[in-house]
Short mmCIF file of C-alpha atoms in Angstrom, two decimals:
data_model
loop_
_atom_site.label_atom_id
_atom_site.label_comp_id
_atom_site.label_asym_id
_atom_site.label_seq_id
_atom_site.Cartn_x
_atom_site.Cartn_y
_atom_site.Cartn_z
CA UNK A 106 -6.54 -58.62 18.58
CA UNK A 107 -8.95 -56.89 16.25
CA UNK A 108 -11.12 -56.04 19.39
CA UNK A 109 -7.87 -55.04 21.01
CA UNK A 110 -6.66 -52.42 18.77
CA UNK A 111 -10.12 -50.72 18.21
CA UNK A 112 -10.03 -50.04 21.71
CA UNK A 113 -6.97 -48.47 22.20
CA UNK A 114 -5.75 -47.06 18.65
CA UNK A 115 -8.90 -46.70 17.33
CA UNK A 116 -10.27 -44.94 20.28
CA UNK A 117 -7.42 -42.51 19.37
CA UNK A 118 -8.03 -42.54 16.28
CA UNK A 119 -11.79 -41.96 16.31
CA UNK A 120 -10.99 -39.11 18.98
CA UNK A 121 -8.87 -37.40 16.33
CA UNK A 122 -11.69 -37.25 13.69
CA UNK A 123 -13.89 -36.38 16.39
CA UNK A 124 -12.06 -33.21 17.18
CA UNK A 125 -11.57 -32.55 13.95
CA UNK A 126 -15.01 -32.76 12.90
CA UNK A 127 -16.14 -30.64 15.66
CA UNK A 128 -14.20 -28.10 15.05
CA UNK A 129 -15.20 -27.90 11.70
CA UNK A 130 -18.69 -28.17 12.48
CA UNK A 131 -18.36 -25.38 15.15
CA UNK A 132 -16.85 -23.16 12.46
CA UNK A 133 -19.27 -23.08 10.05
CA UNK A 134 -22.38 -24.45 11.44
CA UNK A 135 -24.39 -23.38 14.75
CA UNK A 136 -25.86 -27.20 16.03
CA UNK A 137 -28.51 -27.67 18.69
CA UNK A 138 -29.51 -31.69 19.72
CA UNK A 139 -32.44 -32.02 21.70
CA UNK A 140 -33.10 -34.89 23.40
CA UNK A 141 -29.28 -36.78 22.70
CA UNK A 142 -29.49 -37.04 27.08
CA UNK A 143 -31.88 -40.16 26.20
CA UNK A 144 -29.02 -41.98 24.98
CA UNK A 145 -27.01 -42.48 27.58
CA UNK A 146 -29.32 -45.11 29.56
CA UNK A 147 -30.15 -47.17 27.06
CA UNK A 148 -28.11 -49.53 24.81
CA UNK A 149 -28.50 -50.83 21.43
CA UNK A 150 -30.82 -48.18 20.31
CA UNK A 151 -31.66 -48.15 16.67
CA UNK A 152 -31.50 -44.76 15.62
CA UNK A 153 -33.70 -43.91 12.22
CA UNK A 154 -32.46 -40.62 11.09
CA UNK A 155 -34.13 -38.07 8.32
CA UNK A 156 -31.48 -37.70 5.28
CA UNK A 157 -31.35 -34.31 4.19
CA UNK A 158 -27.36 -33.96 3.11
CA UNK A 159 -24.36 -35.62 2.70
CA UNK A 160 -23.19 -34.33 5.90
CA UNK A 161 -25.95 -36.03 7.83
CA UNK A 162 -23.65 -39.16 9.02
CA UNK A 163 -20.51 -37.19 10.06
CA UNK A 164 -22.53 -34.35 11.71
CA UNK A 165 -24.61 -36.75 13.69
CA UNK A 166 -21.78 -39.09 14.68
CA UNK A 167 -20.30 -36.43 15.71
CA UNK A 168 -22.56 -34.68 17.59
CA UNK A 169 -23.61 -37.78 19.97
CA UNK A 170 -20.10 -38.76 20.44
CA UNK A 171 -19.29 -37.21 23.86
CA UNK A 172 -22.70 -38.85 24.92
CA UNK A 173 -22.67 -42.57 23.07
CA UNK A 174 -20.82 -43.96 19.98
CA UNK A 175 -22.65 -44.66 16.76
CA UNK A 176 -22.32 -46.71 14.50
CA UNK A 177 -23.07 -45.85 11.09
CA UNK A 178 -24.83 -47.74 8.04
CA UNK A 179 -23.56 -46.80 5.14
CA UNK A 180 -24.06 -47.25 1.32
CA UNK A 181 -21.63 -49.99 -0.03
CA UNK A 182 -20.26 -47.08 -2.67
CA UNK A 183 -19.14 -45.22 -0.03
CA UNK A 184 -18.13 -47.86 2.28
CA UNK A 185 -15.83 -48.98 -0.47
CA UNK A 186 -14.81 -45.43 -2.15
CA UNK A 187 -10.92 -45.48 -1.33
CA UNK A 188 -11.07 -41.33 -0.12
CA UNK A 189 -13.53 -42.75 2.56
CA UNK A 190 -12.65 -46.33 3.42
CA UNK A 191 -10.18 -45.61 6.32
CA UNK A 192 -12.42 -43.24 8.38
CA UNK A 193 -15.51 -45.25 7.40
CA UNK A 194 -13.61 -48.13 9.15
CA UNK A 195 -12.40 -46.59 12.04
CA UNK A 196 -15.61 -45.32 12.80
CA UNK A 197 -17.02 -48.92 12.73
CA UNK A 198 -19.24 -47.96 9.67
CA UNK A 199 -21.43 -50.90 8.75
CA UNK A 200 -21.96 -51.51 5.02
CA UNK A 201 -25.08 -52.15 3.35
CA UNK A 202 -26.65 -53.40 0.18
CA UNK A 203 -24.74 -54.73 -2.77
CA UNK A 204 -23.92 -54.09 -6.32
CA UNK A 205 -26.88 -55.27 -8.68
CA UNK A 206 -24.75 -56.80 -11.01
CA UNK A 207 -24.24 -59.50 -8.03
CA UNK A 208 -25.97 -62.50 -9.00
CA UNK A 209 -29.43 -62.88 -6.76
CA UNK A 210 -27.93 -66.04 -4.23
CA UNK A 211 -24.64 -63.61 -3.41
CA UNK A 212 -26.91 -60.57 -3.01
CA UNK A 213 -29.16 -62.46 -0.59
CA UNK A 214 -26.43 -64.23 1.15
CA UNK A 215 -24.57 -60.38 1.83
CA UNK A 216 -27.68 -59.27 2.96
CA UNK A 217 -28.01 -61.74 5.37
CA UNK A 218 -24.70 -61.25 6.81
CA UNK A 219 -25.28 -57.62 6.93
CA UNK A 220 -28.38 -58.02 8.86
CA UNK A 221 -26.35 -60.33 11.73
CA UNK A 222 -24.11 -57.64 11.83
CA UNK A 223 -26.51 -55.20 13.08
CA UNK A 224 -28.08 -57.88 15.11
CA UNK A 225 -25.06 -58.70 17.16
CA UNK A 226 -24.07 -54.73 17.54
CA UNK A 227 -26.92 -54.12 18.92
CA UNK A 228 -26.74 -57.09 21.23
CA UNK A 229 -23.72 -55.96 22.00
CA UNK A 230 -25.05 -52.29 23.30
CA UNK A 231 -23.98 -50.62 20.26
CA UNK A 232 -26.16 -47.85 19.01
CA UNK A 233 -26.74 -47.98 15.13
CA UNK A 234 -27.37 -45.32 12.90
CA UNK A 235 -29.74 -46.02 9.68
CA UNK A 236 -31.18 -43.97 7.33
CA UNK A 237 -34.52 -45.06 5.78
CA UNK A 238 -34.93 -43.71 3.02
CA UNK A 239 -32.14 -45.15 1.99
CA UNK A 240 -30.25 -41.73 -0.13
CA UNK A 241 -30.52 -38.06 0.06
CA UNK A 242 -33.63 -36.81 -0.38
CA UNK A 243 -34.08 -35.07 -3.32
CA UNK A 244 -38.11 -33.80 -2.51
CA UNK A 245 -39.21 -32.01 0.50
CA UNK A 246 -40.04 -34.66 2.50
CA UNK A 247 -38.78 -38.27 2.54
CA UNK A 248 -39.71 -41.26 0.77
CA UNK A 249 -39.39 -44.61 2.54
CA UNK A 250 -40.13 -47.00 -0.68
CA UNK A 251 -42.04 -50.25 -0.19
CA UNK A 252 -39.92 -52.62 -1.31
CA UNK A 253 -37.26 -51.17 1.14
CA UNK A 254 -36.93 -54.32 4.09
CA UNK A 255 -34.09 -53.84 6.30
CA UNK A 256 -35.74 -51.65 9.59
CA UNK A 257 -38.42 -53.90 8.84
CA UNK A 258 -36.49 -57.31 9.16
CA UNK A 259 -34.10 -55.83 12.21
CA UNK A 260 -37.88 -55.06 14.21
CA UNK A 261 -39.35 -58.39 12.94
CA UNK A 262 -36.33 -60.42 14.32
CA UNK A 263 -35.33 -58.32 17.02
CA UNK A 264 -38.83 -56.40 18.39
CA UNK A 265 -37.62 -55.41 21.78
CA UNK A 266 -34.75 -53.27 20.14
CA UNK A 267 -35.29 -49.79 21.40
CA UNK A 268 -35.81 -47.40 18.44
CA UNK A 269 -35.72 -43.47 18.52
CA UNK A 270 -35.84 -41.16 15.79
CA UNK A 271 -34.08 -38.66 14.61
CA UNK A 272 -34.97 -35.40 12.76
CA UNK A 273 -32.77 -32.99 11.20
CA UNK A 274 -33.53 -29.38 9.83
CA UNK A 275 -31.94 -26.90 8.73
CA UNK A 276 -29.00 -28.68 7.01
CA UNK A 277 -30.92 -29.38 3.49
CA UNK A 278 -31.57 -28.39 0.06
CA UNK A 279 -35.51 -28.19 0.85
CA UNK A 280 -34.89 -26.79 4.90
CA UNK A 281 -34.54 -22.97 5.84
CA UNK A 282 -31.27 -21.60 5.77
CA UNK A 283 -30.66 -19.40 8.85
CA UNK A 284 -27.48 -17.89 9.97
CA UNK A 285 -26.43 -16.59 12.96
CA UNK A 286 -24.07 -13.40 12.95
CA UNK A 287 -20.94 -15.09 14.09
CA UNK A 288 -18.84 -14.13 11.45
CA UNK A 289 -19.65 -10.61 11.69
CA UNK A 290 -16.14 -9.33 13.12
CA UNK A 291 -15.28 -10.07 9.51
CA UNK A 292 -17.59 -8.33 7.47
CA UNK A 293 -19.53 -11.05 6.81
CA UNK A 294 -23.48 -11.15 7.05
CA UNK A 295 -23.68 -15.00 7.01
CA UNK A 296 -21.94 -16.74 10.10
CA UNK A 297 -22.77 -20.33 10.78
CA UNK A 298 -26.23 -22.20 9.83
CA UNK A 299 -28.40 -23.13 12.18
CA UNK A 300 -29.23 -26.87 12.59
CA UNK A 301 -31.46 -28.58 14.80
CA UNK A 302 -31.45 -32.57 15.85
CA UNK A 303 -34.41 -33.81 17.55
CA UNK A 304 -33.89 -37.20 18.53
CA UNK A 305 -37.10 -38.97 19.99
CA UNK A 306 -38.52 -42.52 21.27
CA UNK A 307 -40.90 -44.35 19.18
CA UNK A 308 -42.68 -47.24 18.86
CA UNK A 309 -42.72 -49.47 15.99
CA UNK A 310 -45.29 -52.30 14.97
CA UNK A 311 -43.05 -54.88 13.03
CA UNK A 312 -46.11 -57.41 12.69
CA UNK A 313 -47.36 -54.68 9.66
CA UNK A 314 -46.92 -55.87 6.13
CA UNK A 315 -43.74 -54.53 5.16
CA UNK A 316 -45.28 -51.55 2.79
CA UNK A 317 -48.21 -50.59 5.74
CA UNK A 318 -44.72 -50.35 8.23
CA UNK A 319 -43.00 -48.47 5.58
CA UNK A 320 -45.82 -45.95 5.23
CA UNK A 321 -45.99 -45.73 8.87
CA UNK A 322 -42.26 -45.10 9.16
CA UNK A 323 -42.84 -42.32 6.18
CA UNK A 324 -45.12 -40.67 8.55
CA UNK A 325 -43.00 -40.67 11.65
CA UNK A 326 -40.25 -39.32 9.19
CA UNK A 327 -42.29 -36.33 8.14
CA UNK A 328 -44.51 -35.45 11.36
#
């Protein structure tokens, strides 16, 4: 039933957001997406994306929708904030960590559960979205900390899964701000900012100890 009613009222559903999101998007920001064409032959991609805004994971789902459906990890905050829990469910949003105060067993048994999740998405031809950093970046460039497992354990279990990555500029606090003129008929010198996504194959060695991969991901992040 579940499966059932994803298909046919959430389809609506997420086809609503959709064209609400893109026409917001359209409005007020000018997006280019390079390479998005790669996505449509190949299923269960793990998509590692740069995190340079809270608008990353709406402007990116959005953006590959007409081309494949993504499903987004998010933060269990904002899985579980009541102003976002509908369209974070709808969209298929997958939750991860867990509250610290959790004793360590429960912590380690929702992590596990998380992980299967992903695993079974993506054996199911889903694409995921994750972000490794893990939060906003709040430096010029991101920070993938060691201690941070879960790309690490989905490669290690999983390490045919396809994995491509995903750049953004243009969208953050530390990026270029450049505006085209198409508010101009207004008066207005600013029109919409220009944002790029580069979205790329790579290859990932999930034999590395988990703070050499980490590093290595940190690079690929930043090239």
């Amino acid at each position: 039933m579940k499966r059932f009613l994803d298909n046919t009222l959430g389809k609506w559903t997420r086809h609503f957001f959709f064209v609400l999101l893109r026409t917001y998007y359209g409005l007020f920001y000018n997006v280019s997406a390079a390479g998005k064409h790669l996505l449509q032959d190949t299923d269960g991609v793990l998509i590692l994306a740069t995190h340079v805004s809270r608008h990353d994971g709406p402007l990116i789902a959005t953006t590959l929708y007409s081309t494949k459906r993504v499903r987004p990890t998010v933060h269990y905050d904002e899985y579980h904030n009541p102003a976002q829990w509908f369209p974070m469910y709808v969209a298929g949003a997958v939750p991860m960590s867990s509250p610290k105060s959790w004793p360590e067993e429960r912590r380690a048994a929702r992590k596990e559960e998380t992980l299967s999740k992903i695993h079974d998405l993506l054996g199911q031809g889903n694409s995921i979205l994750l972000f490794p950093a893990g939060k906003v970046r709040r430096q010029p460039e991101e920070i993938v900390a060691p201690y941070l497992s879960g790309v690490h354990e989905i490669l290690r279990a999983e390490p045919d899964t396809p994995v491509m990555l995903l750049r953004l500029d243009g969208l953050g606090k530390f990026q270029r701000a450049t505006y085209d003129l198409f508010w101009s008929f207004i008066g207005r010198k600013k029109g919409r900012r220009h944002v790029s996504l580069d979205l790329q194959p790579i290859e990932l060695d999930a034999g590395l100890e988990l703070a050499e991969f980490n590093a290595e991901l940190e690079r690929l992040l930043n090239g």
